[in-house]
Every structure is written in structure tokens, then in C-alpha cells.
Tab-separated table of C-alpha atoms in Angstrom:
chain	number	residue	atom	x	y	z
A	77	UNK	CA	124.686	-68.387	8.939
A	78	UNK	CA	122.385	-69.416	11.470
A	79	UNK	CA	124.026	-69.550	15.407
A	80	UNK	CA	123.063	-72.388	17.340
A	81	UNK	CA	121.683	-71.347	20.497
A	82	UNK	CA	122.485	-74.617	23.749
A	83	UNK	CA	120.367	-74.113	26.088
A	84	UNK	CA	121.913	-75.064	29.875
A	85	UNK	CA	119.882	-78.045	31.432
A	86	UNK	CA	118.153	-77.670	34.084
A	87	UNK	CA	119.434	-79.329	37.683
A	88	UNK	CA	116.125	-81.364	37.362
A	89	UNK	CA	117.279	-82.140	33.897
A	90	UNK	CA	120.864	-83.119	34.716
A	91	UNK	CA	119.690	-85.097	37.783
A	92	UNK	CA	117.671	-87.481	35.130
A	93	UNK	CA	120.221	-87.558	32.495
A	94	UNK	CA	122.922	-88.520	35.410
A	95	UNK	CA	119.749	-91.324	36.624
A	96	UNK	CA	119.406	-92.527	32.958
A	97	UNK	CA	123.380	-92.940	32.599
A	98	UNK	CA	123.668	-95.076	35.904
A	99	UNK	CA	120.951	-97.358	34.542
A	100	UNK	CA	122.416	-97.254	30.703
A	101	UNK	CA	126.223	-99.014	32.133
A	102	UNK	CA	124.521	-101.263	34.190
A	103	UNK	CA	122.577	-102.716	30.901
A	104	UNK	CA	126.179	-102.236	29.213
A	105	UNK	CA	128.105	-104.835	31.869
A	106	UNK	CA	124.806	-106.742	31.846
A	107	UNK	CA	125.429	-107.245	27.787
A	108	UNK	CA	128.755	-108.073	28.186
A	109	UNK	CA	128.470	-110.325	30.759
A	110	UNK	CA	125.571	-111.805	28.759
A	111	UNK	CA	128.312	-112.108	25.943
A	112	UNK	CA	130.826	-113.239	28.179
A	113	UNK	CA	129.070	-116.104	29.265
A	114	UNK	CA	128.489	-117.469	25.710
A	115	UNK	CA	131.974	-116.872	24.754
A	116	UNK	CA	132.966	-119.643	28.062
A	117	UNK	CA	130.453	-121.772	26.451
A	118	UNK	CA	132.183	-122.250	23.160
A	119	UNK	CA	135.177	-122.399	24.745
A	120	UNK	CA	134.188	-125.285	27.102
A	121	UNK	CA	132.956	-126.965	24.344
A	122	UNK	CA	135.668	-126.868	22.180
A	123	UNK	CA	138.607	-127.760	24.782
A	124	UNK	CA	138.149	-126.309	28.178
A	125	UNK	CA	135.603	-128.565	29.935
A	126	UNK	CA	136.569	-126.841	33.075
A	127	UNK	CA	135.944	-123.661	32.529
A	128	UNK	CA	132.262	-124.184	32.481
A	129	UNK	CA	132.206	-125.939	35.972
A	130	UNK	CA	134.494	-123.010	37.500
A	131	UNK	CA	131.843	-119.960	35.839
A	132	UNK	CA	129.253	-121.648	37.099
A	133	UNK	CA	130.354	-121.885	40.463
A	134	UNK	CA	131.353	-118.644	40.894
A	135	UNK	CA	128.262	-116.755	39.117
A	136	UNK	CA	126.069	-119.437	40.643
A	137	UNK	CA	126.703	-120.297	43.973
A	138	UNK	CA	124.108	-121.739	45.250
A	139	UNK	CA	122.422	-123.683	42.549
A	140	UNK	CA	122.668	-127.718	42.846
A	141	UNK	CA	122.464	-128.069	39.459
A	142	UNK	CA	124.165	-128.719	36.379
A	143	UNK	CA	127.052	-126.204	34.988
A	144	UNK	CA	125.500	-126.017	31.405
A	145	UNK	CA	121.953	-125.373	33.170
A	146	UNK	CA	123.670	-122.642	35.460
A	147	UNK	CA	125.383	-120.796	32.542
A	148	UNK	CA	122.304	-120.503	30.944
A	149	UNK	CA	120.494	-119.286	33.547
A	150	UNK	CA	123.036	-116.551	34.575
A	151	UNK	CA	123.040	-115.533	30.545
A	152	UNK	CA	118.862	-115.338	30.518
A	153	UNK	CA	119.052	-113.268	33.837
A	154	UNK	CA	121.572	-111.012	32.138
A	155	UNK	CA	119.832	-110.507	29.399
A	156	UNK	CA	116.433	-110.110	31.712
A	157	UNK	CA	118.433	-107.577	33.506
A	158	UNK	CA	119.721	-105.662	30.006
A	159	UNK	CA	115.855	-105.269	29.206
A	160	UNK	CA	115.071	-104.072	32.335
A	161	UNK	CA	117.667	-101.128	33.090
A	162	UNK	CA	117.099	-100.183	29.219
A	163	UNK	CA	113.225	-99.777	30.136
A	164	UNK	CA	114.136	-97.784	33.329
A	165	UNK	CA	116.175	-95.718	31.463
A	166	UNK	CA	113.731	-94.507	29.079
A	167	UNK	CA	111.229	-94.476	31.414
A	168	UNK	CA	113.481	-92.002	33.375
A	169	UNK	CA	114.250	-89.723	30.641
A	170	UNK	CA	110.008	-90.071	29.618
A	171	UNK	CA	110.104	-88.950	33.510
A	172	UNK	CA	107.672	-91.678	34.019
A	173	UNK	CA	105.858	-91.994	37.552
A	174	UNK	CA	106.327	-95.726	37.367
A	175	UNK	CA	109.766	-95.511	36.884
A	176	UNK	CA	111.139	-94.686	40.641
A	177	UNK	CA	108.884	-97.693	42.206
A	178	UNK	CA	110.011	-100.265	39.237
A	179	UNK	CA	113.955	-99.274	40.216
A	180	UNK	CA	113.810	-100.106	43.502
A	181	UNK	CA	111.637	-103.702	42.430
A	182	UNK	CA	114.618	-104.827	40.046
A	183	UNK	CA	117.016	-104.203	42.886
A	184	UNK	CA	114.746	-106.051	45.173
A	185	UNK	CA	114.677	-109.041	42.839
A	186	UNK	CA	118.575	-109.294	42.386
A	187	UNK	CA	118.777	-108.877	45.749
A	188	UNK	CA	116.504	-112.135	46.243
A	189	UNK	CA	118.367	-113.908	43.774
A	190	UNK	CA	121.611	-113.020	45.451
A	191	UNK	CA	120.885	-113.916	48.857
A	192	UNK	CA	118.688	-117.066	47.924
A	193	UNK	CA	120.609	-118.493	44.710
A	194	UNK	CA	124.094	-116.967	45.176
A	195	UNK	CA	123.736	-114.790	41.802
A	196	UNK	CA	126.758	-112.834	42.152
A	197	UNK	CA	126.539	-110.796	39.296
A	198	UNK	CA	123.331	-109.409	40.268
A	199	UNK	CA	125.427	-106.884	42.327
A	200	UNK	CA	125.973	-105.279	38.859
A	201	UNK	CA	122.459	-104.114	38.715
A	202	UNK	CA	122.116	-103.758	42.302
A	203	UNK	CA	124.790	-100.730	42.389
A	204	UNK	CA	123.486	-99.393	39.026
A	205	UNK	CA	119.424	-99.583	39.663
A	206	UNK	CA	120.807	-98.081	43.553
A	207	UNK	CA	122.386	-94.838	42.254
A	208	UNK	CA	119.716	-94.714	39.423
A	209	UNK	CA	116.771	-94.744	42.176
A	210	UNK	CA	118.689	-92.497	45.406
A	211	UNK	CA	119.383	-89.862	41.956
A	212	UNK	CA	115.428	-89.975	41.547
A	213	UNK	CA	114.596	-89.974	44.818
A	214	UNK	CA	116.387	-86.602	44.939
A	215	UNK	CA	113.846	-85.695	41.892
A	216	UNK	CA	110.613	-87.370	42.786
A	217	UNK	CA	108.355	-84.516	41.345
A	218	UNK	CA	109.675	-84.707	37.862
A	219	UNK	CA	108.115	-87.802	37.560
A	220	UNK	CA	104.004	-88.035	36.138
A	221	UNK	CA	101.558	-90.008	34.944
A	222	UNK	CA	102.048	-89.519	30.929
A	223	UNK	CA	99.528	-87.108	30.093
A	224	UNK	CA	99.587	-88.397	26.010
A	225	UNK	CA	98.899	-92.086	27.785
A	226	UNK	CA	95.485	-90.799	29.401
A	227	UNK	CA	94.581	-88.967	25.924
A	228	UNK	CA	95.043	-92.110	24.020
A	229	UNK	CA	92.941	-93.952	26.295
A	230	UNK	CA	90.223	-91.506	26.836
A	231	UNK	CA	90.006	-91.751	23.286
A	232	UNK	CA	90.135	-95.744	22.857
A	233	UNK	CA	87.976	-96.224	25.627
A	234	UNK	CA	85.239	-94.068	24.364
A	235	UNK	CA	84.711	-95.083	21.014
A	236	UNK	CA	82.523	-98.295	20.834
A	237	UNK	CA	85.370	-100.169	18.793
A	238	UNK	CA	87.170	-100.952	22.259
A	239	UNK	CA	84.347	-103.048	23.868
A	240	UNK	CA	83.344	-104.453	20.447
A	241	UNK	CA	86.826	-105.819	20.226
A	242	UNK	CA	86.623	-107.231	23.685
A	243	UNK	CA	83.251	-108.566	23.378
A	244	UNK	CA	84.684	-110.541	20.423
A	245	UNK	CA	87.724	-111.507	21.760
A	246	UNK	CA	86.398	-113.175	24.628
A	247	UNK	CA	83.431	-114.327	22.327
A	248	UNK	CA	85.745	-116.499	20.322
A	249	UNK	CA	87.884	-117.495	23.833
A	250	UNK	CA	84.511	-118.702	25.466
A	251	UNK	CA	83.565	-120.253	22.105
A	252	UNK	CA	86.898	-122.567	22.059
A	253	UNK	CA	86.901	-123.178	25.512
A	254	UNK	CA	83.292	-124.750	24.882
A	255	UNK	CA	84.409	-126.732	22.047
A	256	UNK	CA	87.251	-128.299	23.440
A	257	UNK	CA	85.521	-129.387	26.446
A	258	UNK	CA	82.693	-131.023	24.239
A	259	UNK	CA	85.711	-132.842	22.250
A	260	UNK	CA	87.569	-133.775	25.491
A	261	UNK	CA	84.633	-134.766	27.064
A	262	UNK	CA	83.428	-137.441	24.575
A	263	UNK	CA	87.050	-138.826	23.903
A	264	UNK	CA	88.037	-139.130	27.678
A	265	UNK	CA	87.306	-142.117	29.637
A	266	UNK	CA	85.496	-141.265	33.256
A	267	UNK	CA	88.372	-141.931	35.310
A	268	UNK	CA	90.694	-139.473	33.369
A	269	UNK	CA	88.449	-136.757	32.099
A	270	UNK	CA	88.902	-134.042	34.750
A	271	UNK	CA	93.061	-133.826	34.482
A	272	UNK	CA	93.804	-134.454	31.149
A	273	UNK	CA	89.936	-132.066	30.352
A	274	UNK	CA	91.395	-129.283	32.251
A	275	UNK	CA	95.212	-129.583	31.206
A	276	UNK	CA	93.728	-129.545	27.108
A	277	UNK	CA	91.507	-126.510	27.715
A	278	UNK	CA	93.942	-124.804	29.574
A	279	UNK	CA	96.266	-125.323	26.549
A	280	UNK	CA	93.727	-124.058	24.009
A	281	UNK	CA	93.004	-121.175	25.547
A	282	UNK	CA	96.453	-120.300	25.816
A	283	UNK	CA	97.223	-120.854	22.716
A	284	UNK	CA	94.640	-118.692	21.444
A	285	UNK	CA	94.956	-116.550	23.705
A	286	UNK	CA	99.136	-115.912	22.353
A	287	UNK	CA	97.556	-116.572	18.357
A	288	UNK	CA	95.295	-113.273	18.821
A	289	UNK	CA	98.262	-111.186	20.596
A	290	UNK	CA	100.270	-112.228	17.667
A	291	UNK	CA	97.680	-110.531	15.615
A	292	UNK	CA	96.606	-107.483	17.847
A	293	UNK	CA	99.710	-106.287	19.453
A	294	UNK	CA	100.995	-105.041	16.185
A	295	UNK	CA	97.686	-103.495	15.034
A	296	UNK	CA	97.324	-101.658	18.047
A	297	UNK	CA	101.032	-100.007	17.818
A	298	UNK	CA	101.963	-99.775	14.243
A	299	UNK	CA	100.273	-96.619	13.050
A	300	UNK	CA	100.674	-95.056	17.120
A	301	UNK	CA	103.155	-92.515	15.267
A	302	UNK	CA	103.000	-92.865	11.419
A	303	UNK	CA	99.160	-91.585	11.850
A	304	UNK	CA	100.620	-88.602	13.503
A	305	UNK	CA	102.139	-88.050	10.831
A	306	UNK	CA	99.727	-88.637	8.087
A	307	UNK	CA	96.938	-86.758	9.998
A	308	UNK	CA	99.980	-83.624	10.243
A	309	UNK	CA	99.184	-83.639	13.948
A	310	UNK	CA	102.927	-84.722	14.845
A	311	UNK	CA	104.237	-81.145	14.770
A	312	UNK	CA	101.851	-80.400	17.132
A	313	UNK	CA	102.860	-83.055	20.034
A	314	UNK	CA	106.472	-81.527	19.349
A	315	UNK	CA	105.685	-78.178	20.336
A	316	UNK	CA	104.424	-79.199	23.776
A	317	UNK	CA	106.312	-79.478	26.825
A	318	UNK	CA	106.523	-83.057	26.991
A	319	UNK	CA	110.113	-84.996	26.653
A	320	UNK	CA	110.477	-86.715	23.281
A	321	UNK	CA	110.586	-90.156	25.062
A	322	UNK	CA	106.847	-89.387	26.576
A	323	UNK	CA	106.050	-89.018	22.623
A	324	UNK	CA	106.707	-93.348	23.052
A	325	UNK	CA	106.305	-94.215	25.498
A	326	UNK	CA	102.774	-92.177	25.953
A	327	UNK	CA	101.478	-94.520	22.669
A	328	UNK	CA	102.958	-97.894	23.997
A	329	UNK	CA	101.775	-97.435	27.335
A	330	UNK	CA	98.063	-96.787	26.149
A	331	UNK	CA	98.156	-99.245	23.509
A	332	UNK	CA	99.965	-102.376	25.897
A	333	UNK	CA	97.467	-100.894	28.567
A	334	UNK	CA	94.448	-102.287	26.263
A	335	UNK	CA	96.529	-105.508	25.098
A	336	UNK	CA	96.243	-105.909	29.494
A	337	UNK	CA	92.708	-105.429	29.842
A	338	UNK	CA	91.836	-108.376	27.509
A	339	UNK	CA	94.427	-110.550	28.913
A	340	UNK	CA	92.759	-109.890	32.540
A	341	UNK	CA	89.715	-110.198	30.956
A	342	UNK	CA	90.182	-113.764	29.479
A	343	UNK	CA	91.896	-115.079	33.169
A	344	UNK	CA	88.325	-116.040	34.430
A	345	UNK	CA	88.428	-118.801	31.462
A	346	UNK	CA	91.882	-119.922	32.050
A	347	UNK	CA	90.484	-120.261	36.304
A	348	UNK	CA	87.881	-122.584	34.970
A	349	UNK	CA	90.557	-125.378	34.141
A	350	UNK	CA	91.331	-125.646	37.711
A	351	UNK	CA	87.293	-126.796	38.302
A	352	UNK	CA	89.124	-130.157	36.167
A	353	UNK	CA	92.326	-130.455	37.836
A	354	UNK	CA	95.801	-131.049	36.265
A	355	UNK	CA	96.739	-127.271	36.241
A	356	UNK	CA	98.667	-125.526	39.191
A	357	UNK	CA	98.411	-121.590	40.032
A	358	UNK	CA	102.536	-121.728	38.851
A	359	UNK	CA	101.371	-122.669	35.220
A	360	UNK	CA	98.601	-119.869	35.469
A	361	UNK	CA	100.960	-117.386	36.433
A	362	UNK	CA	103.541	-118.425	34.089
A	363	UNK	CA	101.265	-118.426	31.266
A	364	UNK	CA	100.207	-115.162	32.082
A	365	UNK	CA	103.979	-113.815	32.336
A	366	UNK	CA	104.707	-115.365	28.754
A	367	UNK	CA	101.642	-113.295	27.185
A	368	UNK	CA	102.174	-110.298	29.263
A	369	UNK	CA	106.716	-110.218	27.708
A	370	UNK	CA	104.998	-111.353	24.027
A	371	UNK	CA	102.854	-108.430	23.760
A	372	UNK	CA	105.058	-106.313	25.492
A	373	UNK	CA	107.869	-107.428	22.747
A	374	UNK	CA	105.084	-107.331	19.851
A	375	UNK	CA	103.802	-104.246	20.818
A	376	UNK	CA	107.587	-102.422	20.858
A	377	UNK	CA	108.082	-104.080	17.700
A	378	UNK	CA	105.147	-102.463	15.827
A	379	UNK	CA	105.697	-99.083	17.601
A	380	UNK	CA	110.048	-99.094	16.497
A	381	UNK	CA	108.415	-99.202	12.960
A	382	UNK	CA	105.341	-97.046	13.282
A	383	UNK	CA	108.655	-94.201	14.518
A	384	UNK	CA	110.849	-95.029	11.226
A	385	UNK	CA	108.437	-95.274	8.726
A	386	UNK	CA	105.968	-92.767	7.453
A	387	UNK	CA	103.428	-94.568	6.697
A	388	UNK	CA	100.865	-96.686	8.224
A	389	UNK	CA	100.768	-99.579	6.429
A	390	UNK	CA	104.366	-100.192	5.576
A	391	UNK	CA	104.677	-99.755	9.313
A	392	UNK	CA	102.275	-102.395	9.386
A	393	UNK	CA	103.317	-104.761	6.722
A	394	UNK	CA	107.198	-104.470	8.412
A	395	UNK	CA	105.650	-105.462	11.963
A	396	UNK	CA	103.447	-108.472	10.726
A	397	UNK	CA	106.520	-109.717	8.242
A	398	UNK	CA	109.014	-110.025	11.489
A	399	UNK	CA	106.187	-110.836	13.735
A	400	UNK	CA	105.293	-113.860	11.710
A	401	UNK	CA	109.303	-115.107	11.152
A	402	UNK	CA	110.055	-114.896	14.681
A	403	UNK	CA	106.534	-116.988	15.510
A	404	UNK	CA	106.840	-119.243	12.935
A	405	UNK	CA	109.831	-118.868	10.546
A	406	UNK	CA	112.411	-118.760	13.496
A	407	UNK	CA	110.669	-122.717	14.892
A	408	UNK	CA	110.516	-124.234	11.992
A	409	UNK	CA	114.250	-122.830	11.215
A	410	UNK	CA	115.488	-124.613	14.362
A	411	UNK	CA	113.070	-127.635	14.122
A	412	UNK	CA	115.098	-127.886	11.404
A	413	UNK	CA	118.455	-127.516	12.392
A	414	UNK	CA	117.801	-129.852	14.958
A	415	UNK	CA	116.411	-132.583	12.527
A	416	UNK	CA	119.563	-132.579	10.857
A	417	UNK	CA	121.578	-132.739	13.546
A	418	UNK	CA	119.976	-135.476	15.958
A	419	UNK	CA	120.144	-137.353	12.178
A	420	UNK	CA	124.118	-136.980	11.865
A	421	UNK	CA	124.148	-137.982	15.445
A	422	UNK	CA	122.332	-141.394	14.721
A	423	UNK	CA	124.818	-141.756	11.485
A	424	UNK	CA	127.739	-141.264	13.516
A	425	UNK	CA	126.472	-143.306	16.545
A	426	UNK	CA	125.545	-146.338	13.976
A	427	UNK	CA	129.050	-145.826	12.274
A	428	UNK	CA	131.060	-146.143	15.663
């Protein structure tokens, strides 16, 4: 019978397993907390009114207003925070290079929004992401640019299929863009043309722009380790030195990486609604935030199947299937629900 052999870890090796931990019960408290708060929010609705006011003071201090609103915006930043220190952590055990610098940023911002909005719990992930980033600092050299990540894009990059699939991209952008000025234009009157002209192209664009992420993110991730495996190359990656979480992160980070480029490619056509007024450099940079988390979540959605399943295109067919119910399926679920509430409402209202 075979012995197995446990290697002792390394210091270096401890110091980013004891880094990874720090960051992994922050995310913990963050998800309870995150589950706390929606467990006050039955209760408050049920019989507690009270309760609600007295959270939301205390997580909240300094927001003027409403108790509902604050809940829900101490749950969101909990959950914001969850996502984050989960990142960190596998960035951390991928040994990253990004990963020390993006620490110290999430303690900055709860450090912001506990000095400017009074968002006590952010201390949570204040102490955690602080003893996660002074344990790195201690380690700084274990951390690298992914050396799989450059590979991957050496390799997209050189191929002609990358700037065909740019060139088309923003092709089809520039295209739309034309043809909903030319339909604004004509429909508008002269005194309203330029707000409502560059609000509606504005829209269009970024609505295409979120319709073809739908479509690429998965593409680009959902074969990034099932063709590994069908090409019998995977043995190979596991034989080098890398951690397994560099195996990941190394095919996210060059496929997201390309998902960025167009995005910053198409911002020059989302600019040219501000030569027509009615949209502010907030809605530009929120828009851009909003594609930037959907392909982020798209693209970690294709690669989680491309890692279970062996091959390509179930990975593929699995991606688009929950892709498309969380796009569309999950709306028109809750356009639904909501129909048949606000409809009971009326009934009861016209009953009383």
C-alpha cells in the first residue's frame, strides 16, 4: 500500500495560506451580516417596525435617508464586500501581483465609506483586508504577473481572429450609433433634438454594447479549460510550478483582459453622446462599471463550467442556458411577480 508522502509548506507558503484565511472570515462575517440584514427585514415587516429604524441607524450612521433604503444599501455593500475578499483570496493563493495593491484599495474604500457615510460594519473588512495585506507585505516577492495570462494573450493577440473580432464589434457599434441618430434626428423637433438625441444613442449603444457581452463573455471562457483537456495538454500545465489557482485565474485574466479592450475600445462612441447633451460623465462611468461586473460575472460563469465539465460544448451550452435565464428568464420572472402583485394590491385597495 502506497505511503502518502506531506510535504511541509514552505514559510512563503504558510505566510499566503495565513493571508488567504484572514481574507476568507472577513467574506464569512460579510455573508452573515449580508444574511443578517435580510433576516431584520422580514422581521420588520412582519411585526417589528422598529427594528428596521434601529439597524439602520446603527449600520448607517450617517445616511439621511430612509431605513428600508439604508438596509439595503448596507446588504449590497456586504455582499460587494463578500465578492471582493473572495477575489483577494484567490488572487493570493494564485500569488497574483495585483493582489497586494487591490487589498489595500478595498480597505481604502471602507475606510471612505466609514468616515464619510458612517458604515460601521465596514470595520469588518477593514481588520480582515489589514492583516491580509501587512501578511503580504511581509511576502511581496511571491507575488507575479501570471505567466499562463501573458501566454494566452500572446497567443490571442497574434492570431488575426482578435482584431477581426474587434473590427466587427465596433463595426456593428458605429453602425447603430449611425442609425439611431438618423431615426432620432428625423423624429425630434429642433428645440429637443440634442438631449433627448444624445440620451437615445447613449442608450443604444449601451445596450448593445451589454447584448454582445452577453454573447462573448461566455465564448471567450467556456472551453479556457475543457480544451486543455481535449487537446491532452492539461497534464502538462499540472506539472509546472505554477499554483493550481494560477491554472484560473491565468485563463480568466487573459480572456476578461480582451472582453476590456473592446469595452475601451467602444468608449469613444459612448463620448460622442455628450457632443448632444443629456448625458453626465456619472452615467458614463456607471455604465461602464455595469459592463465591466457583467462580463466579469459572465466570464466566471463560463470558466466554473469550462473546470467541471469535459467538454467544450456542454461547457458551452451550460454557460449560454444560465446566461440567458439570468438576462432574460430571471426579468420576466419578476416582471411577473410584480404584475400579480401590484394587481392584488388594486383588488384589495378597491375592496376596502
Amino acid at each position: 500500500m502506497t505511503e502518502i508522502v506531506r510535504v511541509p509548506l514552505s514559510l512563503r507558503e504558510i505566510r499566503l495560506n495565513r493571508t488567504a484565511s484572514y481574507l476568507r472570515y472577513g467574506a464569512i462575517i460579510n455573508g452573515i451580516l449580508a444574511v443578517g440584514i435580510l433576516l431584520i427585514g422580514a422581521l420588520a415587516g412582519i411585526n417589528m417596525p422598529d427594528l428596521f429604524t434601529t439597524t439602520a441607524n446603527i449600520t448607517l450612521m450617517r445616511y439621511s435617508g430612509t431605513a428600508d433604503t439604508a438596509l439595503i444599501i448596507v446588504m449590497l455593500i456586504a455582499l460587494a464586500n463578500l465578492s471582493a475578499l473572495l477575489v483577494l483570496m484567490i488572487g493570493v493563493l494564485a500569488q497574483e501581483f495585483w493582489s497586494p495593491l487591490a487589498i489595500w484599495l478595498v480597505v481604502a474604500v471602507n475606510s471612505y465609506l466609514l468616515v464619510v457615510y458612517g458604515f460601521i460594519p465596514a470595520l469588518i473588512t477593514i481588520l480582515a483586508a489589514s492583516a491580509a495585506g501587512l501578511t503580504a507585505m511581509m511576502n511581496l516577492s511571491a507575488f507575479r504577473i501570471n505567466p499562463l495570462m501573458l501566454k494566452e494573450l500572446r497567443e490571442r493577440m497574434r492570431g488575426a481572429r482578435a482584431f477581426v473580432v474587434m473590427s466587427v464589434y465596433l463595426a456593428l457599434m458605429s453602425a447603430f450609433a449611425v442609425l439611431i441618430f438618423l431615426i432620432e434626428s428625423n423624429n425630434s423637433s429642433a428645440t429637443s433634438v440634442t438631449g433627448a438625441l444624445g440620451r437615445n444613442v447613449f442608450r443604444g449603444i449601451i445596450g448593445l454594447q451589454l447584448l454582445l457581452i452577453v454573447f462573448i463573455a461566455p465564448a471567450f471562457t467556456a472551453g479556457a479549460i475543457s480544451s486543455e483537456r481535449e487537446r491532452k495538454t492539461y497534464d502538462l500545465l499540472q506539472i509546472t510550478l505554477l499554483p493550481k489557482p494560477s491554472f484560473v485565474i491565468g485563463k480568466l485574466e487573459s480572456a476578461l483582459s480582451y472582453i476590456f479592450l473592446l469595452l475601451l475600445a467602444a468608449i469613444p462612441l459612448q463620448s460622442m453622446a455628450f457632443l448632444f447633451g443629456g448625458v453626465t460623465q456619472d452615467e458614463l462611468i456607471v455604465a461602464f462599471v455595469i459592463l465591466v461586473v457583467t462580463a466579469i460575472m459572465l466570464g466566471t460563469l463560463g470558466m466554473y463550467f469550462s473546470t467541471t465539465v469535459d467538454r467544450t460544448l456542454t461547457a458551452s451550452v451550460r454557460a449560454y442556458t444560465i446566461t440567458f435565464a439570468l438576462t432574460v428568464g430571471l426579468p420576466l420572472v419578476l416582471g411577473l411577480v410584480i404584475s400579480i402583485l401590484n394587481q392584488l394590491f388594486i383588488v384589495d385597495q378597491v375592496n376596502v
